[in-house]
Coordinates of C-alpha atoms and ligand atoms in Angstrom, one line a residue:
M1 CA -75.1 65.6 148.0
P2 CA -78.1 66.9 147.4
R3 CA -78.4 69.7 145.6
G4 CA -80.4 72.6 146.3
N5 CA -80.1 76.6 146.2
A6 CA -78.2 78.1 148.6
V7 CA -80.1 79.6 151.1
V8 CA -79.0 81.8 154.6
T9 CA -80.0 79.5 157.8
G10 CA -78.0 81.1 159.9
Y11 CA -76.0 84.2 160.8
G12 CA -73.2 86.2 163.1
F13 CA -71.6 89.0 163.3
Y14 CA -68.7 90.2 165.9
A15 CA -67.4 94.0 166.5
P16 CA -64.7 94.3 169.1
S17 CA -65.8 95.9 172.1
R18 CA -62.5 98.6 171.9
V19 CA -64.2 101.8 170.8
V20 CA -62.4 104.8 169.4
T21 CA -64.4 107.7 168.4
N22 CA -63.6 110.3 166.2
H23 CA -62.3 112.5 169.1
D24 CA -59.8 109.5 170.0
L25 CA -58.1 109.6 166.5
E26 CA -58.4 113.6 167.2
K27 CA -55.8 113.4 169.4
M28 CA -53.5 110.7 167.2
V29 CA -53.6 112.6 163.8
D30 CA -54.1 116.1 162.5
T31 CA -58.4 116.0 161.9
S32 CA -61.3 116.7 163.1
D33 CA -64.5 115.3 164.1
E34 CA -66.7 117.6 161.5
W35 CA -64.3 116.7 158.9
I36 CA -64.7 112.0 159.7
T37 CA -68.7 112.7 159.5
S38 CA -69.2 115.4 157.3
R39 CA -67.0 113.7 154.5
T40 CA -68.1 110.2 156.1
G41 CA -70.6 109.6 157.5
I42 CA -67.7 107.7 160.2
K43 CA -68.5 108.2 164.5
E44 CA -66.4 105.8 165.7
R45 CA -65.0 102.4 165.0
R46 CA -63.6 99.4 166.7
F47 CA -60.8 98.0 167.5
A48 CA -59.7 94.8 167.8
A49 CA -57.2 94.4 171.4
Q50 CA -53.7 92.7 171.5
G51 CA -54.4 89.5 170.7
E52 CA -57.2 89.1 168.8
N53 CA -56.8 89.5 164.9
T54 CA -59.1 88.3 161.9
S55 CA -59.6 84.4 163.0
T56 CA -60.1 85.4 165.8
M57 CA -62.9 87.3 164.8
A58 CA -64.3 85.3 162.2
T59 CA -64.2 82.4 164.0
R60 CA -66.3 83.9 166.8
A61 CA -68.7 85.1 163.9
A62 CA -69.0 81.5 162.8
K63 CA -70.0 80.3 165.7
I64 CA -72.9 82.5 166.4
A65 CA -74.0 81.7 162.4
L66 CA -73.4 78.1 163.0
E67 CA -76.1 78.0 166.7
R68 CA -78.0 80.1 164.6
A69 CA -78.3 77.5 161.7
R70 CA -77.9 74.9 164.6
L71 CA -75.9 73.4 162.2
R72 CA -73.1 71.6 163.8
P73 CA -69.1 72.0 163.3
Q74 CA -69.1 68.4 162.0
D75 CA -71.1 69.1 159.4
V76 CA -69.5 72.0 158.1
D77 CA -69.2 71.7 154.5
L78 CA -66.6 74.5 153.2
I79 CA -65.7 77.8 155.2
I80 CA -64.7 80.4 153.2
V81 CA -63.0 84.0 154.2
G82 CA -63.3 87.2 152.6
T83 CA -60.8 89.4 154.4
C84 CA -57.5 91.4 152.5
S85 CA -56.2 91.5 156.2
P86 CA -55.5 87.8 156.7
D87 CA -53.4 86.7 160.1
Y88 CA -50.7 85.4 157.5
L89 CA -49.7 85.2 154.0
F90 CA -50.8 81.8 154.3
P91 CA -51.6 79.3 156.0
A92 CA -55.2 80.7 154.6
T93 CA -57.3 82.4 157.2
A94 CA -60.2 80.2 157.1
C95 CA -58.3 77.2 158.0
L96 CA -57.3 78.9 161.0
V97 CA -60.8 79.0 161.8
Q98 CA -61.8 75.3 160.6
D99 CA -59.3 74.5 163.6
A100 CA -61.1 77.0 165.4
L101 CA -64.1 76.0 165.2
G102 CA -63.5 72.1 165.2
A103 CA -64.6 71.9 161.2
E104 CA -63.1 68.8 161.6
H105 CA -64.5 68.1 157.6
A106 CA -64.4 70.8 156.3
G107 CA -62.4 72.4 153.2
A108 CA -61.4 76.0 153.9
F109 CA -59.9 78.7 151.4
D110 CA -59.7 82.7 151.6
V111 CA -61.3 84.8 148.5
E112 CA -59.8 88.2 148.3
A113 CA -61.4 90.9 146.6
A114 CA -60.6 93.9 149.7
C115 CA -64.0 95.1 150.4
T116 CA -66.1 93.0 147.6
S117 CA -64.8 89.4 148.9
F118 CA -67.8 88.6 151.1
V119 CA -69.9 89.1 148.0
S120 CA -67.6 87.1 146.3
A121 CA -67.5 84.0 148.4
I122 CA -70.9 84.4 148.8
A123 CA -70.8 83.6 144.8
V124 CA -67.9 80.9 145.5
A125 CA -70.2 79.0 148.1
N126 CA -73.7 79.6 145.7
G127 CA -72.0 78.6 142.9
M128 CA -70.5 75.1 145.0
I129 CA -73.6 74.3 146.5
L130 CA -75.7 74.3 143.1
A131 CA -73.0 72.1 141.5
G132 CA -73.4 69.9 145.0
S133 CA -70.0 69.7 145.6
A134 CA -70.9 71.1 149.3
R135 CA -74.0 70.7 151.3
N136 CA -73.2 73.7 153.3
A137 CA -70.3 76.4 154.1
V138 CA -69.7 79.3 156.3
V139 CA -69.1 82.4 154.5
I140 CA -67.1 85.1 156.8
G141 CA -66.2 88.2 155.8
A142 CA -63.5 88.9 158.3
E143 CA -60.8 92.1 158.9
C144 CA -58.3 92.9 161.1
L145 CA -57.3 97.0 159.2
S146 CA -56.5 98.2 162.5
R147 CA -52.9 96.7 162.3
L148 CA -52.6 98.0 158.5
L149 CA -53.1 101.6 158.9
D150 CA -50.6 103.9 159.1
F151 CA -51.3 106.3 162.5
K152 CA -49.5 109.7 160.6
D153 CA -51.7 109.0 157.8
R154 CA -55.1 111.4 157.9
N155 CA -56.1 110.0 154.4
T156 CA -56.5 106.6 155.3
C157 CA -56.2 106.0 159.6
V158 CA -59.8 107.6 160.4
L159 CA -62.2 105.9 158.0
F160 CA -61.3 101.4 159.2
G161 CA -62.4 99.5 161.4
D162 CA -62.5 95.6 162.3
G163 CA -64.9 92.6 162.4
A164 CA -66.4 90.2 161.4
G165 CA -70.1 89.2 160.4
A166 CA -71.0 85.2 158.7
V167 CA -73.5 83.7 157.4
V168 CA -74.7 79.7 157.4
L169 CA -75.2 78.6 153.3
E170 CA -77.2 75.2 153.2
A171 CA -78.5 73.6 149.9
S172 CA -82.4 73.9 150.9
N173 CA -85.4 73.8 148.7
A174 CA -87.7 75.9 151.2
S175 CA -86.4 79.4 149.6
V176 CA -85.4 80.7 146.5
G177 CA -82.0 81.8 148.3
V178 CA -78.9 82.9 146.9
E179 CA -80.7 84.1 143.0
S180 CA -78.3 86.0 141.6
A181 CA -74.2 86.7 141.9
V182 CA -72.7 88.9 139.9
L183 CA -68.9 90.2 140.1
H184 CA -65.8 92.0 138.0
A185 CA -62.8 93.5 138.3
D186 CA -60.5 96.3 137.1
G187 CA -56.7 95.7 137.5
S188 CA -55.6 97.9 135.9
K189 CA -56.5 100.4 139.3
G190 CA -55.1 98.1 141.3
E191 CA -52.7 100.7 143.0
L192 CA -55.2 103.6 144.0
L193 CA -56.3 101.3 147.1
Y194 CA -53.0 99.0 147.8
V195 CA -50.4 97.4 150.2
K196 CA -47.2 98.0 148.8
A197 CA -44.9 95.9 150.7
G198 CA -44.5 92.3 151.4
G199 CA -45.8 90.2 148.7
S200 CA -43.5 88.8 146.3
R201 CA -43.5 92.0 144.3
V202 CA -42.0 94.0 146.8
P203 CA -40.6 91.7 149.8
A204 CA -40.9 93.2 152.9
T205 CA -37.1 94.4 154.2
N206 CA -36.3 97.7 156.6
E207 CA -36.9 100.1 154.5
T208 CA -40.0 99.6 152.8
V209 CA -41.0 99.5 156.8
A210 CA -39.3 102.2 157.4
Q211 CA -41.3 104.0 154.4
G212 CA -44.6 102.7 156.0
Q213 CA -44.8 100.4 152.4
H214 CA -47.1 97.7 154.8
F215 CA -50.1 100.3 155.2
I216 CA -53.1 100.4 153.2
R217 CA -52.4 103.7 151.2
M218 CA -55.6 104.9 148.9
Q219 CA -56.3 108.3 146.9
G220 CA -59.8 108.8 147.9
G221 CA -60.9 110.9 145.4
E222 CA -60.6 108.6 142.7
V223 CA -62.0 105.3 144.5
F224 CA -65.1 107.4 145.1
K225 CA -65.8 108.2 141.8
L226 CA -65.5 105.0 140.8
A227 CA -67.5 103.6 143.3
V228 CA -70.7 104.8 142.4
K229 CA -70.8 104.0 139.4
S230 CA -69.7 100.3 139.5
M231 CA -72.0 99.4 142.6
A232 CA -75.4 100.9 140.8
D233 CA -74.1 99.0 137.7
A234 CA -73.6 96.1 139.3
A235 CA -77.2 96.4 141.2
E236 CA -78.6 96.7 138.2
E237 CA -77.1 93.7 136.9
A238 CA -78.0 91.6 139.4
L239 CA -81.6 92.6 140.1
A240 CA -81.7 91.3 136.3
E241 CA -80.1 88.5 136.6
A242 CA -82.1 87.1 139.1
G243 CA -85.1 88.6 137.1
V244 CA -86.2 90.9 139.4
G245 CA -86.8 95.0 139.7
L246 CA -85.4 96.8 142.1
D247 CA -89.5 97.2 144.0
E248 CA -89.4 93.8 144.9
I249 CA -86.4 94.8 146.8
D250 CA -86.9 94.5 150.7
L251 CA -83.6 95.9 151.7
M252 CA -80.4 97.2 150.4
V253 CA -77.2 96.1 152.0
P254 CA -74.6 98.1 150.1
H255 CA -70.5 97.7 151.3
Q256 CA -69.6 100.7 154.1
A257 CA -67.1 102.9 152.9
N258 CA -68.5 105.8 152.7
V259 CA -72.4 107.1 153.6
R260 CA -72.1 109.5 150.6
I261 CA -71.0 106.9 148.3
I262 CA -74.6 104.9 149.7
D263 CA -75.9 107.9 149.1
A264 CA -75.2 109.1 145.7
V265 CA -76.0 105.0 144.9
A266 CA -79.1 104.9 146.5
K267 CA -79.5 108.5 143.6
R268 CA -78.1 106.6 140.9
L269 CA -80.7 103.4 141.7
H270 CA -83.7 105.7 142.2
F271 CA -84.0 104.0 145.3
P272 CA -85.4 104.9 148.6
M273 CA -82.8 105.1 151.7
E274 CA -85.0 104.3 154.3
K275 CA -84.5 100.5 153.0
V276 CA -81.1 100.7 152.9
I277 CA -78.6 99.7 155.5
V278 CA -75.7 102.1 156.8
N279 CA -74.3 101.5 159.9
I280 CA -71.0 102.9 159.0
Q281 CA -71.4 105.7 161.5
R282 CA -70.7 102.8 164.7
Y283 CA -68.3 100.6 163.1
G284 CA -66.0 102.8 160.2
N285 CA -65.2 101.0 156.8
T286 CA -64.3 97.0 157.9
S287 CA -63.9 96.4 154.0
A288 CA -65.0 92.6 153.9
A289 CA -67.0 92.9 156.8
S290 CA -69.0 95.3 156.3
I291 CA -72.1 93.9 154.5
P292 CA -72.2 90.4 156.4
I293 CA -72.1 92.6 159.9
A294 CA -74.3 94.9 157.9
L295 CA -77.0 92.1 157.9
A296 CA -76.5 90.0 160.7
E297 CA -77.1 93.8 162.5
A298 CA -80.7 94.3 160.4
A299 CA -81.7 90.4 161.3
E300 CA -81.0 90.8 165.1
T301 CA -83.2 94.0 165.1
G302 CA -85.7 93.0 163.4
K303 CA -85.3 95.0 160.3
L304 CA -84.8 92.4 158.4
K305 CA -86.9 89.4 158.0
K306 CA -87.4 85.9 156.6
G307 CA -89.3 86.4 152.9
D308 CA -87.4 89.6 152.7
R309 CA -85.2 90.3 149.6
V310 CA -81.8 91.9 149.9
L311 CA -80.0 93.6 147.1
L312 CA -75.7 93.0 148.3
V313 CA -73.9 95.6 147.1
A314 CA -70.5 96.0 147.2
F315 CA -66.7 97.5 145.7
G316 CA -62.7 97.6 146.3
G317 CA -59.2 97.7 145.7
G318 CA -58.5 95.4 143.0
F319 CA -61.0 97.3 141.6
T320 CA -62.7 95.3 142.6
W321 CA -67.6 95.5 142.5
G322 CA -70.2 93.7 142.7
A323 CA -73.5 92.5 143.7
A324 CA -75.8 89.6 144.8
V325 CA -79.4 88.7 145.4
M326 CA -81.4 86.9 148.4
E327 CA -84.1 85.9 149.8
W328 CA -83.0 86.0 153.1
W329 CA -84.5 82.9 155.0
G330 CA -82.6 83.2 158.4
V331 CA -83.3 80.5 160.1
P332 CA -82.6 76.5 160.4
I333 CA -83.7 74.4 157.9
P334 CA -86.3 72.4 160.0
D335 CA -85.8 69.1 158.4
R336 CA -82.2 68.9 158.4
R337 CA -81.1 67.0 161.6
E338 CA -83.6 64.2 160.4
K339 CA -82.5 64.4 157.6
T340 CA -79.1 63.7 158.6
I341 CA -80.2 60.9 160.6
V342 CA -81.9 58.9 158.1
E343 CA -79.1 59.5 155.9
R344 CA -76.8 57.9 157.7
A345 CA -78.9 55.4 158.6
A346 CA -79.6 54.4 154.7
R347 CA -75.5 54.7 154.7
T348 CA -75.2 52.5 157.4
V349 CA -77.6 49.6 156.0
D350 CA -75.4 49.7 152.9
D351 CA -72.0 49.6 154.5
L352 CA -73.6 46.6 156.2
L353 CA -75.0 45.3 152.9
D354 CA -72.1 45.3 151.7
R355 CA -70.1 43.2 154.2
V356 CA -72.6 40.5 154.6
R357 CA -72.8 40.4 149.7
L358 CA -71.7 37.6 148.9
P359 CA -69.1 37.1 146.4
S360 CA -70.2 36.8 142.8
P361 CA -69.1 33.2 141.6
Ligands
UT7_1 O1 -63.7 100.7 150.8 C1 -63.4 100.7 149.7 C2 -63.4 101.5 149.1 N1 -63.1 102.9 149.8 C3 -63.6 104.4 149.8 O2 -65.1 103.7 148.2 C4 -63.2 105.4 149.7 C5 -64.0 107.1 148.5 N2 -63.6 107.0 149.0 C6 -63.3 108.4 150.1 O3 -64.5 108.2 151.0 C7 -63.0 109.7 150.2 O4 -63.0 109.7 148.8 C8 -62.5 109.6 151.4 C9 -63.2 110.4 152.5 C10 -61.8 109.0 151.7 C11 -61.9 111.8 151.2 O5 -62.5 112.7 151.0 P1 -63.3 113.8 150.0 O6 -63.9 114.5 150.0 O7 -62.4 113.5 148.4 O8 -61.9 114.4 150.3 P2 -60.4 114.8 149.8 O9 -59.9 113.5 149.1 O10 -61.2 114.9 148.5 O11 -60.0 115.4 150.3 C12 -60.1 116.9 150.9 C13 -59.3 117.3 151.9 C14 -57.7 117.5 151.8 O12 -56.6 118.7 151.8 P3 -56.8 120.0 150.7 O13 -56.2 119.0 149.6 O14 -57.8 120.2 149.6 O15 -56.2 121.3 151.5 C15 -56.8 116.4 152.5 O16 -56.2 116.6 152.9 O17 -59.2 117.1 153.1 C16 -58.0 116.7 153.9 N3 -58.1 115.5 154.4 C17 -58.5 115.6 155.8 N4 -59.2 116.4 156.5 C18 -58.4 116.4 157.7 C19 -58.0 114.1 154.3 N5 -58.0 113.6 155.4 C20 -58.7 114.6 156.1 C21 -58.8 114.4 157.7 N6 -58.8 114.9 158.0 N7 -58.8 112.8 158.3

């Protein structure tokens, strides 16, 4: 397989049409628009409609990204979905997306690192493309968190939203592409943000359901403190690994968990907020989907342009955290289709020659 740098050639996002405002939530739980806005920056979020779920949203985002990349589903080598709200425990949501896209030659699996899932999936896809084991990958972050929310728990139900974002990464020498990706974890703090029941440790029973153990629970204050330091440290590490200075970063796209966390990370890094993408006011915390949604929206609105250097930084349950530096390309590789045709023709000629070659005496 041809090797090259992993370059973004397409991007897309999907946000369900149902908008749920803070005022809507005031009618469901003891909260206020004032509290939610001042503590988190969130004004509204999207909730999936009946019949929509993580794989359907992931598929919609992936289709847009593939169209932009001018890559046909049957030419896709790899599909990775980052999610902590998969359709099923198994099969992987990525397999459902593979089927829905008709990506008949693609391998597919999920990456689960909560809100760090998209950055983790980028790290994996980048590694496989650099190693030559995939020519391209559709990397998706998708969540349907509204199905995991307890609308009696005001600590969590006001924070999260649904949606999906995707990028197509391809081997190319047209750009430096992904320049670094660093990942970290601290499993000892897993229970500060988790869904307790439904897995093999606490299987689902009538009792676990009655106690709401299948919903997201979080000790927000503890998570907040760790998020700021970890995200800033990961950003610095990814920059050092890429050999890039913070002054060379055109845009930072952080995980959208809380505008106060984003502010604090930017302050800690001495990075100007004008160069930071913030869209949490419209989508809430969409976990693995927040970075790819923000990336795609920034590219669509012209805030992110070809040749810009982007810093992605994430933090989430696990605990997990990580960052990546990449040069944004965002357009199809110009000569890919021609190259594919030439490669196919060469393979056909090889096959024909093999068939007519006489066995050695
Ligand atoms: O995406 C993965 C990573 N997740 C995060 O990074 C989330 C990190 N944490 C946070 O963003 C913040 O900690 C929260 C937004 C979750 C909470 O903000 P906070 O400033 O840390 O508030 P708190 O948890 O200290 O709660 C303060 C008060 C409490 O009342 P008392 O005990 O002081 O009387 C809560 O009961 O706010 C109360 N409260 C609410 N009040 C109105 C908590 N949720 C609500 C609510 N509406 N929805």
